[in-house]
Short mmCIF file of C-alpha atoms in Angstrom, two decimals:
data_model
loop_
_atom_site.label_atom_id
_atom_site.label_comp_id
_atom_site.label_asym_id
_atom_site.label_seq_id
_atom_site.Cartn_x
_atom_site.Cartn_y
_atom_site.Cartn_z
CA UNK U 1 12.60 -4.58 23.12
CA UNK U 2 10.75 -1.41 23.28
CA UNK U 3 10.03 0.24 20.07
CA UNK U 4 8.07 3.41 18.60
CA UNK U 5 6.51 3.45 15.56
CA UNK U 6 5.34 7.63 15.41
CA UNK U 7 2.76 8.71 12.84
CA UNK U 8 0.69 6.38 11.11
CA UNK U 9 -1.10 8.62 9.18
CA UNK U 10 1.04 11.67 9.34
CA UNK U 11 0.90 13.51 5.63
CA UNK U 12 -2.56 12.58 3.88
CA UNK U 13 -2.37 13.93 1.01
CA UNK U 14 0.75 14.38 -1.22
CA UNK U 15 1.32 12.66 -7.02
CA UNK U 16 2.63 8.52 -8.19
CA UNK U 17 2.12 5.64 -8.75
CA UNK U 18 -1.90 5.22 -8.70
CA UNK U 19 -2.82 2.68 -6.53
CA UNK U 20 -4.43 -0.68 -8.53
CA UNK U 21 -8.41 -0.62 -7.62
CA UNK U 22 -9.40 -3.49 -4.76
CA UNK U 23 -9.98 -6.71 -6.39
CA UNK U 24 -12.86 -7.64 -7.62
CA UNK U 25 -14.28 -10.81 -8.60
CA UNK U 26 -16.87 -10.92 -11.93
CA UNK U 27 -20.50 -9.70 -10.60
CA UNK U 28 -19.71 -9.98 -7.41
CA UNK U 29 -20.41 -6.67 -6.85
CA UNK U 30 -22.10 -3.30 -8.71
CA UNK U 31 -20.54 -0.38 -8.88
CA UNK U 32 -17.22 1.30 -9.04
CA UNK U 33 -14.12 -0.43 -7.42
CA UNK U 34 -13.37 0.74 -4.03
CA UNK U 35 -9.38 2.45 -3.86
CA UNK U 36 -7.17 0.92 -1.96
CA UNK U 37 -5.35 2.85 0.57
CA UNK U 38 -2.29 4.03 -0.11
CA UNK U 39 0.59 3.88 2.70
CA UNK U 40 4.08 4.92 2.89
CA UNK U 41 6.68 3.09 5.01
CA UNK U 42 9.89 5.64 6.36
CA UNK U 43 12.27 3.19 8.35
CA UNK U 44 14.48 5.80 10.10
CA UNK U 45 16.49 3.29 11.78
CA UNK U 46 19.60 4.41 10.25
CA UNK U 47 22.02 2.62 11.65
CA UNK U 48 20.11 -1.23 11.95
CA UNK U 49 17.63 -0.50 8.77
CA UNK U 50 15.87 -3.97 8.68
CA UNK U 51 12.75 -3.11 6.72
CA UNK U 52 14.33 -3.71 2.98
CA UNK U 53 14.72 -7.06 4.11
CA UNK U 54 11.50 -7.66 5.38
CA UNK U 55 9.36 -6.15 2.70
CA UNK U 56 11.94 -8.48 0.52
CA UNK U 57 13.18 -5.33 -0.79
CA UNK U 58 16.81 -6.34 -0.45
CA UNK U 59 19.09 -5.06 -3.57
CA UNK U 60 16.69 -2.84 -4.45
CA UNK U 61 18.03 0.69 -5.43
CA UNK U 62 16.57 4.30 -4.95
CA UNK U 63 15.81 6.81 -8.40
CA UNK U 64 16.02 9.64 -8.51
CA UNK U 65 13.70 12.10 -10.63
CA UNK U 66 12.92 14.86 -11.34
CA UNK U 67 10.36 15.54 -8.65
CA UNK U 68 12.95 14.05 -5.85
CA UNK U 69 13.96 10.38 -4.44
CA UNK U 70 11.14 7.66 -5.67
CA UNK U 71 10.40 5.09 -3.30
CA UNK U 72 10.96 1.61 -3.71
CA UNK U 73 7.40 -0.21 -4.33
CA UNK U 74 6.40 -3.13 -2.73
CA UNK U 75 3.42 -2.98 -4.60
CA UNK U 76 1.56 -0.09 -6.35
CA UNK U 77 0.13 1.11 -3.41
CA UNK U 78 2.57 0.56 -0.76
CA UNK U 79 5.94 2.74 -1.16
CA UNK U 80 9.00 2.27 1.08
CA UNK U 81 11.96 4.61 1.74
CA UNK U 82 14.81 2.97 3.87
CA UNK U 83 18.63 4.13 4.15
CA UNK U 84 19.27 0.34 3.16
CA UNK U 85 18.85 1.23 -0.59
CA UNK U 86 21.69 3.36 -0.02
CA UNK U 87 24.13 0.98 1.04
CA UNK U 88 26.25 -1.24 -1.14
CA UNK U 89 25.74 -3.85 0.58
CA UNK U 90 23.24 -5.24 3.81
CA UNK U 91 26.00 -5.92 5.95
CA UNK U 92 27.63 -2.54 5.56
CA UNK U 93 27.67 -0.53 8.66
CA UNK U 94 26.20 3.50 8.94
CA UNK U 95 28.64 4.41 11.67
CA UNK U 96 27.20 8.38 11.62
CA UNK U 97 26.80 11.15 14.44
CA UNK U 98 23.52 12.83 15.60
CA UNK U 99 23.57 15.51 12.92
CA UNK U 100 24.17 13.30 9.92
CA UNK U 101 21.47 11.31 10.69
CA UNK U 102 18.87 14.14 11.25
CA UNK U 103 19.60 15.51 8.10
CA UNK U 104 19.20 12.53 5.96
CA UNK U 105 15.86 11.93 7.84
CA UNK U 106 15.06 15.42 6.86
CA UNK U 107 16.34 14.64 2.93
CA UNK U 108 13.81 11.33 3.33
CA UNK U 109 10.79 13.89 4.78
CA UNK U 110 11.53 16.48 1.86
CA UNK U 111 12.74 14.94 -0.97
CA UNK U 112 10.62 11.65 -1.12
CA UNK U 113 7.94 11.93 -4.35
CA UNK U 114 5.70 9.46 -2.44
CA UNK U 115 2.82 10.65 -4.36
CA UNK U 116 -0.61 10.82 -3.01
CA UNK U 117 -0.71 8.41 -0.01
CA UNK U 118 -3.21 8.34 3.33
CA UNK U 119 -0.82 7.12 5.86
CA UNK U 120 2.57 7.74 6.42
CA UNK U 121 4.11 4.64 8.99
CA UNK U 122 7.58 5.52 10.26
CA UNK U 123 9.50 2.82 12.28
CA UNK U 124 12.14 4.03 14.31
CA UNK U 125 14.62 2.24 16.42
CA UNK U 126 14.46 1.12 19.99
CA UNK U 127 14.79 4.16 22.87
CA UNK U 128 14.34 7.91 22.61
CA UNK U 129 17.78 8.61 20.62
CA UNK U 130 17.92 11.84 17.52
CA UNK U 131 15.89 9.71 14.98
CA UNK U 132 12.89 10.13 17.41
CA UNK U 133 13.51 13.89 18.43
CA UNK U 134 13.96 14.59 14.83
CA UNK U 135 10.88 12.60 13.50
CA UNK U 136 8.60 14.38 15.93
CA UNK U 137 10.34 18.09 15.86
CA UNK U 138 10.04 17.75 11.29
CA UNK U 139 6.89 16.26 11.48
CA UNK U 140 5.03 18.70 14.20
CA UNK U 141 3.37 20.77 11.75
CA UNK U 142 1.53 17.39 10.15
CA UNK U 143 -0.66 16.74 12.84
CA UNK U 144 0.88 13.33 13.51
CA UNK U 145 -1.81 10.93 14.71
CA UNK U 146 0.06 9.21 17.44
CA UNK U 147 2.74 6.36 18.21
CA UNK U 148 2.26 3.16 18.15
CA UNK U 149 4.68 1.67 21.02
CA UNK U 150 6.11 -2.34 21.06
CA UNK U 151 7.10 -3.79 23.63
CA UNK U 152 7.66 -7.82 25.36
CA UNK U 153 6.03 -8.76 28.61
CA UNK U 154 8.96 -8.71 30.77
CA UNK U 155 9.98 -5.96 33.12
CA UNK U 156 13.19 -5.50 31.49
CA UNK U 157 11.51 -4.45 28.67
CA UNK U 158 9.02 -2.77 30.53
CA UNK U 159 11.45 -0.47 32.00
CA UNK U 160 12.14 0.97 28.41
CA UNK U 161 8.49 0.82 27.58
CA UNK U 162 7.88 3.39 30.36
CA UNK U 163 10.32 5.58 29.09
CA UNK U 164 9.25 5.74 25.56
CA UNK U 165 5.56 6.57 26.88
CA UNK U 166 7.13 9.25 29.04
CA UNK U 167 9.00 10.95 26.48
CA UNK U 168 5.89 10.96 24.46
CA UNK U 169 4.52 12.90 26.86
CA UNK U 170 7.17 15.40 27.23
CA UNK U 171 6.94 15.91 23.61
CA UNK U 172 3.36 16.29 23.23
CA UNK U 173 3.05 13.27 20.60
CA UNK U 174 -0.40 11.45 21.29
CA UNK U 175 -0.05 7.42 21.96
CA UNK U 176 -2.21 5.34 19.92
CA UNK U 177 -1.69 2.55 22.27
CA UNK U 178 0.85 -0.75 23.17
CA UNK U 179 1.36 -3.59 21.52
CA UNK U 180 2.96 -6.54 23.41
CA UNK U 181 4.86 -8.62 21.10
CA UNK U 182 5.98 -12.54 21.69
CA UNK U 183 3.02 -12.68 24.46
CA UNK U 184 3.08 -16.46 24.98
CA UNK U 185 3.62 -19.50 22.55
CA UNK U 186 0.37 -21.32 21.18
CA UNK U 187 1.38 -24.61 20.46
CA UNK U 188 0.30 -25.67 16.57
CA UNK U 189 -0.82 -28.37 17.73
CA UNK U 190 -2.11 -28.64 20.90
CA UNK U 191 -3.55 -25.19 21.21
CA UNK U 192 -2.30 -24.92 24.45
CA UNK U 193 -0.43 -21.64 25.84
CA UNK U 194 2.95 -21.48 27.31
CA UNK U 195 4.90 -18.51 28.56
CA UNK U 196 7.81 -18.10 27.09
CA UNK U 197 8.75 -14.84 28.63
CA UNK U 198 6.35 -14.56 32.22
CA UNK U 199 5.24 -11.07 32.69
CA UNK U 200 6.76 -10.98 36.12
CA UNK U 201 5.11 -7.63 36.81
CA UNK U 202 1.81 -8.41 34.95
CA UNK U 203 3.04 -7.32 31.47
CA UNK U 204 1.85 -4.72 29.07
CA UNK U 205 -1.58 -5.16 30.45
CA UNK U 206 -0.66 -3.83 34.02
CA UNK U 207 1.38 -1.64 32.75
CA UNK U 208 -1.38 0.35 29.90
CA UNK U 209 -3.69 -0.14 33.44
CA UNK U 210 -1.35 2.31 35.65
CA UNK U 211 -0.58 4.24 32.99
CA UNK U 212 -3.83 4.73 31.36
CA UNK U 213 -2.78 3.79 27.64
CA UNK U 214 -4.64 1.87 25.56
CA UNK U 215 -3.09 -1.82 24.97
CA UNK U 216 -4.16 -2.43 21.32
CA UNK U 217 -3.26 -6.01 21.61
CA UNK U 218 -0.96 -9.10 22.57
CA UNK U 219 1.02 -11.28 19.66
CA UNK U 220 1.63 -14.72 20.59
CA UNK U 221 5.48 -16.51 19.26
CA UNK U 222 5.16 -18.00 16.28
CA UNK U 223 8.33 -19.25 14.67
CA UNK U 224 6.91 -18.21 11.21
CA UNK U 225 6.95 -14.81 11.76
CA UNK U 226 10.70 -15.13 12.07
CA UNK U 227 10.92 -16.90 8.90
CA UNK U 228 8.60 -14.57 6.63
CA UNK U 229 10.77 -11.55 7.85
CA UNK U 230 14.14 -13.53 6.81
CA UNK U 231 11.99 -14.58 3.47
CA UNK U 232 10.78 -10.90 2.98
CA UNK U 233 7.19 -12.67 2.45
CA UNK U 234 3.73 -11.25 3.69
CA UNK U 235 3.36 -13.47 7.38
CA UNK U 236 -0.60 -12.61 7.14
CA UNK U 237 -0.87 -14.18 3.54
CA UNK U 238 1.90 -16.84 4.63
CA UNK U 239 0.37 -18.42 7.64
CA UNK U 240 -3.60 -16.62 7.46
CA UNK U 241 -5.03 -19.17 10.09
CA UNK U 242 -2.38 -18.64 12.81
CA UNK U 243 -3.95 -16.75 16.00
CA UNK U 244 -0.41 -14.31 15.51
CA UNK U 245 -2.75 -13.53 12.23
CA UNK U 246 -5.86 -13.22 13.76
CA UNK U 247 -4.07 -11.05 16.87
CA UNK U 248 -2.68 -8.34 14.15
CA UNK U 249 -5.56 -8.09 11.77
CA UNK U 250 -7.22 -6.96 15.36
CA UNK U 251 -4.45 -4.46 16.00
CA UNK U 252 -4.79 -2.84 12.26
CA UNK U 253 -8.43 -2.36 12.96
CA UNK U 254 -8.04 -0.59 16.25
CA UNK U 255 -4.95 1.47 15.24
CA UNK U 256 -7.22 2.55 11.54
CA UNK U 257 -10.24 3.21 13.66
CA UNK U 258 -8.27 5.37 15.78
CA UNK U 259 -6.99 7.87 13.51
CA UNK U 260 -10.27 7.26 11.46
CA UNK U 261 -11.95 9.26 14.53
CA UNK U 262 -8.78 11.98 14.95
CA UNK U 263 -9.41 12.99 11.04
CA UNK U 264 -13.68 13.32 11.66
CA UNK U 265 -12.63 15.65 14.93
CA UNK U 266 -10.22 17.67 12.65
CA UNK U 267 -13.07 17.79 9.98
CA UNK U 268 -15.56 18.85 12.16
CA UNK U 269 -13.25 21.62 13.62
CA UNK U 270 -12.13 22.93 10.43
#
């Protein structure tokens, strides 16, 4: 499945909740505590919103005040915003046209109080449909940092791949980099590596290669990923020795360090 996730990092500044200080234990350090970033999560998909569910958000309701919609809080410094908090119930279907959906991505854009956050992460749904025209043509005056693409190592998934990356470049929106997603199967308990899906054509590897993308990294299978999503439970506090664990903790750190670099070029312009 091919997948773009556009601006991590789009607004940077915005008022609530403060964020809780990092934890700290006794003297373990001096000093003030350091902030903890704050980061808003947009799921556009409108019509297959999955992201209540696996933030364990589900039945969760949006309020309004008087400064607009508030977001649902996963904790005090992560906010989510999702059309599933609209619907009665998960398994109702959002059977809208092009224009409806644009303008309730618009209504999430505008009348969201997320507060004062750092990085805005929207997921969108597979291809290059309105939700990602409408993302990128609200959003254009933000500065958005770049997309973050997913994609599998077969070609079938490939071909979509290649399409997202090319209508990223039509639209002028910068590409963080690719991330290939159930990349092989580490056995638990052998440690040994099986294909599950062969990258016939060489995978996201070859592919970044030809097209001169950054690949940001490769998540192995692991059959508790699948599980913490259903469970709405934190996979990277779930399963922290798993080498899907170790694999995304990399990712974070090249994705942060990328737009870490974008905001000292704009400072240095401006």
């Amino acid at each position: 499945m091919a997948e773009t996730v556009p601006a991590p990092a789009a607004p940077r500044r915005a008022g609530p909740p403060p964020a809780r200080d990092a934890p700290t234990s006794g003297s373990a350090r001096a000093g003030p505590p350091l902030p903890r970033t704050r980061v808003a999560l947009l799921d556009i998909d409108i019509c297959g919103p999955s992201i209540p569910k696996m933030m364990g958000l589900e039945g969760e309701q949006v309020h309004q005040s008087g400064s607009g919609w508030s977001p649902v809080y996963v904790e005090e410094n992560l906010g989510v915003m999702s059309v599933g908090f609209l619907l009665s119930s998960p398994d109702d279907a959002v059977i809208w046209r092009g224009p409806k959906k644009n303008g309730l991505i618009k209504q999430f854009l505008r009348d969201v109080d997320w507060g004062e956050i750092d990085y805005l992460i929207v997921d969108t749904p597979p291809g290059t449909s309105d939700e990602h025209l409408s993302i990128v043509q609200y959003l254009s005056a933000a500065r958005i940092d770049g997309a973050v693409i997913i994609t599998t190592p077969q070609e079938v998934s490939l071909q979509d791949v290649r399409k997202e990356i090319n209508f990223c470049r039509k639209v002028k929106l910068p590409i963080i980099g690719v991330v290939e997603n159930m990349s092989g199967f580490i056995c638990p308990k052998c440690k040994n590596e099986s294909q599950i899906f062969p990258p016939t054509t060489g995978g996201a590897e070859k592919m970044c290669q030809n097209l001169n993308i950054s690949l940001l990294g490769k998540v192995p299978l692991d059959p508790q990923i699948g599980k913490s999503c259903d469970k709405g439970q934190s996979f990277l506090s779930e399963v922290p020795e798993s080498p899907a664990t170790a694999s995304y903790r990399s990712i974070i750190q090249r994705i942060q360090e990328y737009c870490d670099l974008q905001h000292f070029q704009e400072e240095k312009i401006i």
